[in-house]
Amino acid sequence: MKKILLIYLLLSLCLFPQKNLEKEIIKLIEKNKNFECNPTRKKFKVVGENMTGYVDEDDKPYGEWKNRDESIRECFLDDVRIQYVEGEYFYKSNNNFTLLIKDLENKKEKYVEFNFKNTSMINHHYFKYKNGKYKKIKLDWLHYRIVSSLTDKLIYKYEKIEEE
């Protein structure tokens, strides 16, 4: 009986940290899943044929960029990069983690990839979001269509027009 109890205790010690980690990751996903762009430094507006955005004093992208119909939106801050492509994906990267939320065909389900940065190992965590709940799943990788950044001067021609 003591051996069974000891085995049970050891197994629970091994499993609890994983469940707590999943809960913490889900909290981070929920906190960061929305597009929010709040620049704090001085910026200058740039306008192109099909897009608008902002640059900083060094003419580097800073603040929100979007195309005319807002199907592509990007945010460039000091330590955060966000890209949203309507019907495709939401991507957020900062100094601590990367988050990718991939929309599925029916729009009610999503795949979520979360990865901590600055760790000694590759640790992708995959979830499926359905009916308001996250379920950890096993995937090797997540396929998605990469969209060129609106800041790509070879594709999008733009010019600085005013001070913000």
JSON list of C-alpha atoms in Angstrom, two decimals:
[
{"chain": "A", "resi": 1, "resn": "MET", "atom": "CA", "xyz": [0.00, 0.00, 0.00]},
{"chain": "A", "resi": 2, "resn": "LYS", "atom": "CA", "xyz": [2.85, 2.38, 0.84]},
{"chain": "A", "resi": 3, "resn": "LYS", "atom": "CA", "xyz": [4.44, 1.73, -2.55]},
{"chain": "A", "resi": 4, "resn": "ILE", "atom": "CA", "xyz": [1.21, 2.56, -4.36]},
{"chain": "A", "resi": 5, "resn": "LEU", "atom": "CA", "xyz": [0.83, 5.77, -2.36]},
{"chain": "A", "resi": 6, "resn": "LEU", "atom": "CA", "xyz": [4.45, 6.71, -3.04]},
{"chain": "A", "resi": 7, "resn": "ILE", "atom": "CA", "xyz": [4.03, 6.11, -6.78]},
{"chain": "A", "resi": 8, "resn": "TYR", "atom": "CA", "xyz": [0.83, 8.18, -6.78]},
{"chain": "A", "resi": 9, "resn": "LEU", "atom": "CA", "xyz": [2.58, 11.06, -5.00]},
{"chain": "A", "resi": 10, "resn": "LEU", "atom": "CA", "xyz": [5.52, 11.00, -7.41]},
{"chain": "A", "resi": 11, "resn": "LEU", "atom": "CA", "xyz": [3.21, 10.98, -10.43]},
{"chain": "A", "resi": 12, "resn": "SER", "atom": "CA", "xyz": [1.16, 13.86, -9.10]},
{"chain": "A", "resi": 13, "resn": "LEU", "atom": "CA", "xyz": [4.33, 15.88, -8.49]},
{"chain": "A", "resi": 14, "resn": "CYS", "atom": "CA", "xyz": [5.34, 15.31, -12.09]},
{"chain": "A", "resi": 15, "resn": "LEU", "atom": "CA", "xyz": [1.93, 16.17, -13.54]},
{"chain": "A", "resi": 16, "resn": "PHE", "atom": "CA", "xyz": [1.01, 19.22, -11.45]},
{"chain": "A", "resi": 17, "resn": "PRO", "atom": "CA", "xyz": [3.72, 21.53, -12.77]},
{"chain": "A", "resi": 18, "resn": "GLN", "atom": "CA", "xyz": [2.62, 20.78, -16.34]},
{"chain": "A", "resi": 19, "resn": "LYS", "atom": "CA", "xyz": [-1.04, 21.60, -15.57]},
{"chain": "A", "resi": 20, "resn": "ASN", "atom": "CA", "xyz": [-0.02, 24.80, -13.78]},
{"chain": "A", "resi": 21, "resn": "LEU", "atom": "CA", "xyz": [2.17, 25.76, -16.73]},
{"chain": "A", "resi": 22, "resn": "GLU", "atom": "CA", "xyz": [-0.77, 25.21, -19.11]},
{"chain": "A", "resi": 23, "resn": "LYS", "atom": "CA", "xyz": [-2.98, 27.45, -16.94]},
{"chain": "A", "resi": 24, "resn": "GLU", "atom": "CA", "xyz": [-0.33, 30.19, -16.90]},
{"chain": "A", "resi": 25, "resn": "ILE", "atom": "CA", "xyz": [0.11, 29.98, -20.67]},
{"chain": "A", "resi": 26, "resn": "ILE", "atom": "CA", "xyz": [-3.66, 30.22, -21.19]},
{"chain": "A", "resi": 27, "resn": "LYS", "atom": "CA", "xyz": [-3.74, 33.32, -18.95]},
{"chain": "A", "resi": 28, "resn": "LEU", "atom": "CA", "xyz": [-0.98, 34.88, -21.07]},
{"chain": "A", "resi": 29, "resn": "ILE", "atom": "CA", "xyz": [-2.84, 33.99, -24.28]},
{"chain": "A", "resi": 30, "resn": "GLU", "atom": "CA", "xyz": [-6.07, 35.55, -23.00]},
{"chain": "A", "resi": 31, "resn": "LYS", "atom": "CA", "xyz": [-4.23, 38.69, -21.87]},
{"chain": "A", "resi": 32, "resn": "ASN", "atom": "CA", "xyz": [-2.43, 39.13, -25.21]},
{"chain": "A", "resi": 33, "resn": "LYS", "atom": "CA", "xyz": [-4.87, 37.89, -27.85]},
{"chain": "A", "resi": 34, "resn": "ASN", "atom": "CA", "xyz": [-6.24, 41.32, -28.80]},
{"chain": "A", "resi": 35, "resn": "PHE", "atom": "CA", "xyz": [-4.68, 43.88, -31.12]},
{"chain": "A", "resi": 36, "resn": "GLU", "atom": "CA", "xyz": [-3.57, 46.81, -28.96]},
{"chain": "A", "resi": 37, "resn": "CYS", "atom": "CA", "xyz": [-1.04, 49.37, -30.16]},
{"chain": "A", "resi": 38, "resn": "ASN", "atom": "CA", "xyz": [-0.16, 52.16, -27.72]},
{"chain": "A", "resi": 39, "resn": "PRO", "atom": "CA", "xyz": [2.96, 54.07, -28.82]},
{"chain": "A", "resi": 40, "resn": "THR", "atom": "CA", "xyz": [4.54, 56.41, -26.30]},
{"chain": "A", "resi": 41, "resn": "ARG", "atom": "CA", "xyz": [7.18, 58.22, -28.36]},
{"chain": "A", "resi": 42, "resn": "LYS", "atom": "CA", "xyz": [6.91, 60.93, -31.00]},
{"chain": "A", "resi": 43, "resn": "LYS", "atom": "CA", "xyz": [5.80, 59.61, -34.39]},
{"chain": "A", "resi": 44, "resn": "PHE", "atom": "CA", "xyz": [5.26, 60.84, -37.94]},
{"chain": "A", "resi": 45, "resn": "LYS", "atom": "CA", "xyz": [2.45, 59.76, -40.23]},
{"chain": "A", "resi": 46, "resn": "VAL", "atom": "CA", "xyz": [3.23, 58.07, -43.53]},
{"chain": "A", "resi": 47, "resn": "VAL", "atom": "CA", "xyz": [0.73, 57.47, -46.32]},
{"chain": "A", "resi": 48, "resn": "GLY", "atom": "CA", "xyz": [0.92, 55.15, -49.28]},
{"chain": "A", "resi": 49, "resn": "GLU", "atom": "CA", "xyz": [-1.40, 54.24, -52.10]},
{"chain": "A", "resi": 50, "resn": "ASN", "atom": "CA", "xyz": [-3.23, 51.56, -50.07]},
{"chain": "A", "resi": 51, "resn": "MET", "atom": "CA", "xyz": [-1.93, 52.02, -46.53]},
{"chain": "A", "resi": 52, "resn": "THR", "atom": "CA", "xyz": [-1.16, 54.36, -43.66]},
{"chain": "A", "resi": 53, "resn": "GLY", "atom": "CA", "xyz": [1.30, 54.06, -40.82]},
{"chain": "A", "resi": 54, "resn": "TYR", "atom": "CA", "xyz": [3.75, 55.87, -38.59]},
{"chain": "A", "resi": 55, "resn": "VAL", "atom": "CA", "xyz": [7.52, 56.12, -38.27]},
{"chain": "A", "resi": 56, "resn": "ASP", "atom": "CA", "xyz": [9.72, 57.42, -35.48]},
{"chain": "A", "resi": 57, "resn": "GLU", "atom": "CA", "xyz": [12.33, 60.19, -35.73]},
{"chain": "A", "resi": 58, "resn": "ASP", "atom": "CA", "xyz": [14.76, 57.73, -37.37]},
{"chain": "A", "resi": 59, "resn": "ASP", "atom": "CA", "xyz": [12.18, 56.81, -40.05]},
{"chain": "A", "resi": 60, "resn": "LYS", "atom": "CA", "xyz": [11.75, 53.32, -38.60]},
{"chain": "A", "resi": 61, "resn": "PRO", "atom": "CA", "xyz": [8.22, 51.87, -38.34]},
{"chain": "A", "resi": 62, "resn": "TYR", "atom": "CA", "xyz": [6.67, 52.84, -35.03]},
{"chain": "A", "resi": 63, "resn": "GLY", "atom": "CA", "xyz": [3.03, 52.59, -34.05]},
{"chain": "A", "resi": 64, "resn": "GLU", "atom": "CA", "xyz": [0.14, 51.17, -36.05]},
{"chain": "A", "resi": 65, "resn": "TRP", "atom": "CA", "xyz": [0.24, 50.39, -39.76]},
{"chain": "A", "resi": 66, "resn": "LYS", "atom": "CA", "xyz": [-2.81, 49.26, -41.72]},
{"chain": "A", "resi": 67, "resn": "ASN", "atom": "CA", "xyz": [-4.00, 48.87, -45.26]},
{"chain": "A", "resi": 68, "resn": "ARG", "atom": "CA", "xyz": [-7.05, 50.76, -46.49]},
{"chain": "A", "resi": 69, "resn": "ASP", "atom": "CA", "xyz": [-9.65, 48.08, -45.67]},
{"chain": "A", "resi": 70, "resn": "GLU", "atom": "CA", "xyz": [-7.85, 47.18, -42.40]},
{"chain": "A", "resi": 71, "resn": "SER", "atom": "CA", "xyz": [-7.58, 43.52, -43.40]},
{"chain": "A", "resi": 72, "resn": "ILE", "atom": "CA", "xyz": [-3.88, 43.79, -42.52]},
{"chain": "A", "resi": 73, "resn": "ARG", "atom": "CA", "xyz": [-2.86, 45.63, -39.35]},
{"chain": "A", "resi": 74, "resn": "GLU", "atom": "CA", "xyz": [0.57, 45.81, -37.78]},
{"chain": "A", "resi": 75, "resn": "CYS", "atom": "CA", "xyz": [2.02, 47.40, -34.68]},
{"chain": "A", "resi": 76, "resn": "PHE", "atom": "CA", "xyz": [5.66, 48.26, -34.08]},
{"chain": "A", "resi": 77, "resn": "LEU", "atom": "CA", "xyz": [6.71, 49.35, -30.60]},
{"chain": "A", "resi": 78, "resn": "ASP", "atom": "CA", "xyz": [10.07, 49.30, -28.84]},
{"chain": "A", "resi": 79, "resn": "ASP", "atom": "CA", "xyz": [9.82, 45.67, -27.70]},
{"chain": "A", "resi": 80, "resn": "VAL", "atom": "CA", "xyz": [6.59, 44.42, -29.33]},
{"chain": "A", "resi": 81, "resn": "ARG", "atom": "CA", "xyz": [5.62, 43.45, -32.86]},
{"chain": "A", "resi": 82, "resn": "ILE", "atom": "CA", "xyz": [2.02, 42.55, -33.74]},
{"chain": "A", "resi": 83, "resn": "GLN", "atom": "CA", "xyz": [0.57, 41.49, -37.07]},
{"chain": "A", "resi": 84, "resn": "TYR", "atom": "CA", "xyz": [-3.10, 40.73, -37.75]},
{"chain": "A", "resi": 85, "resn": "VAL", "atom": "CA", "xyz": [-4.28, 39.36, -41.09]},
{"chain": "A", "resi": 86, "resn": "GLU", "atom": "CA", "xyz": [-8.06, 39.10, -41.26]},
{"chain": "A", "resi": 87, "resn": "GLY", "atom": "CA", "xyz": [-9.29, 35.53, -41.64]},
{"chain": "A", "resi": 88, "resn": "GLU", "atom": "CA", "xyz": [-5.76, 34.16, -41.36]},
{"chain": "A", "resi": 89, "resn": "TYR", "atom": "CA", "xyz": [-3.83, 34.81, -38.16]},
{"chain": "A", "resi": 90, "resn": "PHE", "atom": "CA", "xyz": [-2.86, 37.06, -35.25]},
{"chain": "A", "resi": 91, "resn": "TYR", "atom": "CA", "xyz": [0.84, 37.18, -34.35]},
{"chain": "A", "resi": 92, "resn": "LYS", "atom": "CA", "xyz": [2.44, 38.88, -31.35]},
{"chain": "A", "resi": 93, "resn": "SER", "atom": "CA", "xyz": [6.09, 38.82, -30.36]},
{"chain": "A", "resi": 94, "resn": "ASN", "atom": "CA", "xyz": [7.88, 40.53, -27.49]},
{"chain": "A", "resi": 95, "resn": "ASN", "atom": "CA", "xyz": [10.99, 39.92, -25.42]},
{"chain": "A", "resi": 96, "resn": "ASN", "atom": "CA", "xyz": [9.34, 37.11, -23.44]},
{"chain": "A", "resi": 97, "resn": "PHE", "atom": "CA", "xyz": [7.22, 35.08, -25.87]},
{"chain": "A", "resi": 98, "resn": "THR", "atom": "CA", "xyz": [5.69, 34.66, -29.30]},
{"chain": "A", "resi": 99, "resn": "LEU", "atom": "CA", "xyz": [1.99, 34.02, -29.80]},
{"chain": "A", "resi": 100, "resn": "LEU", "atom": "CA", "xyz": [0.36, 32.86, -33.02]},
{"chain": "A", "resi": 101, "resn": "ILE", "atom": "CA", "xyz": [-3.41, 32.41, -33.29]},
{"chain": "A", "resi": 102, "resn": "LYS", "atom": "CA", "xyz": [-4.45, 30.77, -36.55]},
{"chain": "A", "resi": 103, "resn": "ASP", "atom": "CA", "xyz": [-8.09, 31.03, -37.63]},
{"chain": "A", "resi": 104, "resn": "LEU", "atom": "CA", "xyz": [-9.61, 27.82, -38.96]},
{"chain": "A", "resi": 105, "resn": "GLU", "atom": "CA", "xyz": [-12.09, 27.55, -41.83]},
{"chain": "A", "resi": 106, "resn": "ASN", "atom": "CA", "xyz": [-15.23, 27.67, -39.69]},
{"chain": "A", "resi": 107, "resn": "LYS", "atom": "CA", "xyz": [-14.04, 30.76, -37.73]},
{"chain": "A", "resi": 108, "resn": "LYS", "atom": "CA", "xyz": [-15.28, 29.24, -34.45]},
{"chain": "A", "resi": 109, "resn": "GLU", "atom": "CA", "xyz": [-12.12, 27.25, -33.90]},
{"chain": "A", "resi": 110, "resn": "LYS", "atom": "CA", "xyz": [-8.51, 28.38, -33.74]},
{"chain": "A", "resi": 111, "resn": "TYR", "atom": "CA", "xyz": [-5.10, 26.84, -33.35]},
{"chain": "A", "resi": 112, "resn": "VAL", "atom": "CA", "xyz": [-2.82, 28.61, -30.92]},
{"chain": "A", "resi": 113, "resn": "GLU", "atom": "CA", "xyz": [0.97, 28.35, -30.75]},
{"chain": "A", "resi": 114, "resn": "PHE", "atom": "CA", "xyz": [2.75, 29.82, -27.74]},
{"chain": "A", "resi": 115, "resn": "ASN", "atom": "CA", "xyz": [6.52, 29.84, -27.29]},
{"chain": "A", "resi": 116, "resn": "PHE", "atom": "CA", "xyz": [8.57, 31.25, -24.43]},
{"chain": "A", "resi": 117, "resn": "LYS", "atom": "CA", "xyz": [11.73, 33.08, -25.49]},
{"chain": "A", "resi": 118, "resn": "ASN", "atom": "CA", "xyz": [15.03, 33.22, -23.62]},
{"chain": "A", "resi": 119, "resn": "THR", "atom": "CA", "xyz": [14.89, 29.61, -22.50]},
{"chain": "A", "resi": 120, "resn": "SER", "atom": "CA", "xyz": [17.45, 26.92, -23.05]},
{"chain": "A", "resi": 121, "resn": "MET", "atom": "CA", "xyz": [15.11, 24.69, -25.05]},
{"chain": "A", "resi": 122, "resn": "ILE", "atom": "CA", "xyz": [12.59, 24.96, -27.83]},
{"chain": "A", "resi": 123, "resn": "ASN", "atom": "CA", "xyz": [9.25, 24.75, -26.12]},
{"chain": "A", "resi": 124, "resn": "HIS", "atom": "CA", "xyz": [6.30, 25.26, -28.42]},
{"chain": "A", "resi": 125, "resn": "HIS", "atom": "CA", "xyz": [2.93, 24.82, -26.76]},
{"chain": "A", "resi": 126, "resn": "TYR", "atom": "CA", "xyz": [-0.04, 24.13, -29.04]},
{"chain": "A", "resi": 127, "resn": "PHE", "atom": "CA", "xyz": [-3.69, 24.53, -28.16]},
{"chain": "A", "resi": 128, "resn": "LYS", "atom": "CA", "xyz": [-6.98, 24.21, -29.97]},
{"chain": "A", "resi": 129, "resn": "TYR", "atom": "CA", "xyz": [-9.54, 26.86, -29.05]},
{"chain": "A", "resi": 130, "resn": "LYS", "atom": "CA", "xyz": [-13.17, 25.77, -29.42]},
{"chain": "A", "resi": 131, "resn": "ASN", "atom": "CA", "xyz": [-16.37, 26.78, -27.61]},
{"chain": "A", "resi": 132, "resn": "GLY", "atom": "CA", "xyz": [-14.49, 29.21, -25.38]},
{"chain": "A", "resi": 133, "resn": "LYS", "atom": "CA", "xyz": [-12.01, 26.61, -24.10]},
{"chain": "A", "resi": 134, "resn": "TYR", "atom": "CA", "xyz": [-8.38, 25.80, -24.78]},
{"chain": "A", "resi": 135, "resn": "LYS", "atom": "CA", "xyz": [-7.25, 22.20, -25.12]},
{"chain": "A", "resi": 136, "resn": "LYS", "atom": "CA", "xyz": [-3.57, 21.28, -25.30]},
{"chain": "A", "resi": 137, "resn": "ILE", "atom": "CA", "xyz": [-2.78, 19.34, -28.47]},
{"chain": "A", "resi": 138, "resn": "LYS", "atom": "CA", "xyz": [0.26, 17.79, -30.10]},
{"chain": "A", "resi": 139, "resn": "LEU", "atom": "CA", "xyz": [1.45, 19.36, -33.35]},
{"chain": "A", "resi": 140, "resn": "ASP", "atom": "CA", "xyz": [4.84, 19.39, -35.02]},
{"chain": "A", "resi": 141, "resn": "TRP", "atom": "CA", "xyz": [4.30, 22.87, -36.46]},
{"chain": "A", "resi": 142, "resn": "LEU", "atom": "CA", "xyz": [1.54, 25.24, -37.45]},
{"chain": "A", "resi": 143, "resn": "HIS", "atom": "CA", "xyz": [1.12, 26.15, -41.12]},
{"chain": "A", "resi": 144, "resn": "TYR", "atom": "CA", "xyz": [0.05, 29.66, -42.01]},
{"chain": "A", "resi": 145, "resn": "ARG", "atom": "CA", "xyz": [0.40, 32.05, -44.93]},
{"chain": "A", "resi": 146, "resn": "ILE", "atom": "CA", "xyz": [2.99, 34.72, -44.21]},
{"chain": "A", "resi": 147, "resn": "VAL", "atom": "CA", "xyz": [1.93, 38.18, -45.39]},
{"chain": "A", "resi": 148, "resn": "SER", "atom": "CA", "xyz": [4.57, 40.77, -46.27]},
{"chain": "A", "resi": 149, "resn": "SER", "atom": "CA", "xyz": [4.85, 43.62, -43.84]},
{"chain": "A", "resi": 150, "resn": "LEU", "atom": "CA", "xyz": [3.20, 46.90, -44.82]},
{"chain": "A", "resi": 151, "resn": "THR", "atom": "CA", "xyz": [6.57, 48.51, -44.08]},
{"chain": "A", "resi": 152, "resn": "ASP", "atom": "CA", "xyz": [8.21, 46.73, -47.04]},
{"chain": "A", "resi": 153, "resn": "LYS", "atom": "CA", "xyz": [9.20, 49.68, -49.26]},
{"chain": "A", "resi": 154, "resn": "LEU", "atom": "CA", "xyz": [9.68, 47.42, -52.28]},
{"chain": "A", "resi": 155, "resn": "ILE", "atom": "CA", "xyz": [5.99, 46.49, -52.22]},
{"chain": "A", "resi": 156, "resn": "TYR", "atom": "CA", "xyz": [4.29, 49.48, -50.60]},
{"chain": "A", "resi": 157, "resn": "LYS", "atom": "CA", "xyz": [5.41, 52.96, -51.63]},
{"chain": "A", "resi": 158, "resn": "TYR", "atom": "CA", "xyz": [4.81, 55.59, -48.97]},
{"chain": "A", "resi": 159, "resn": "GLU", "atom": "CA", "xyz": [5.96, 59.02, -47.87]},
{"chain": "A", "resi": 160, "resn": "LYS", "atom": "CA", "xyz": [6.05, 60.95, -44.60]},
{"chain": "A", "resi": 161, "resn": "ILE", "atom": "CA", "xyz": [3.36, 63.64, -44.54]},
{"chain": "A", "resi": 162, "resn": "GLU", "atom": "CA", "xyz": [2.95, 65.11, -41.06]},
{"chain": "A", "resi": 163, "resn": "GLU", "atom": "CA", "xyz": [4.00, 65.17, -37.46]},
{"chain": "A", "resi": 164, "resn": "GLU", "atom": "CA", "xyz": [1.81, 63.50, -34.79]}
]
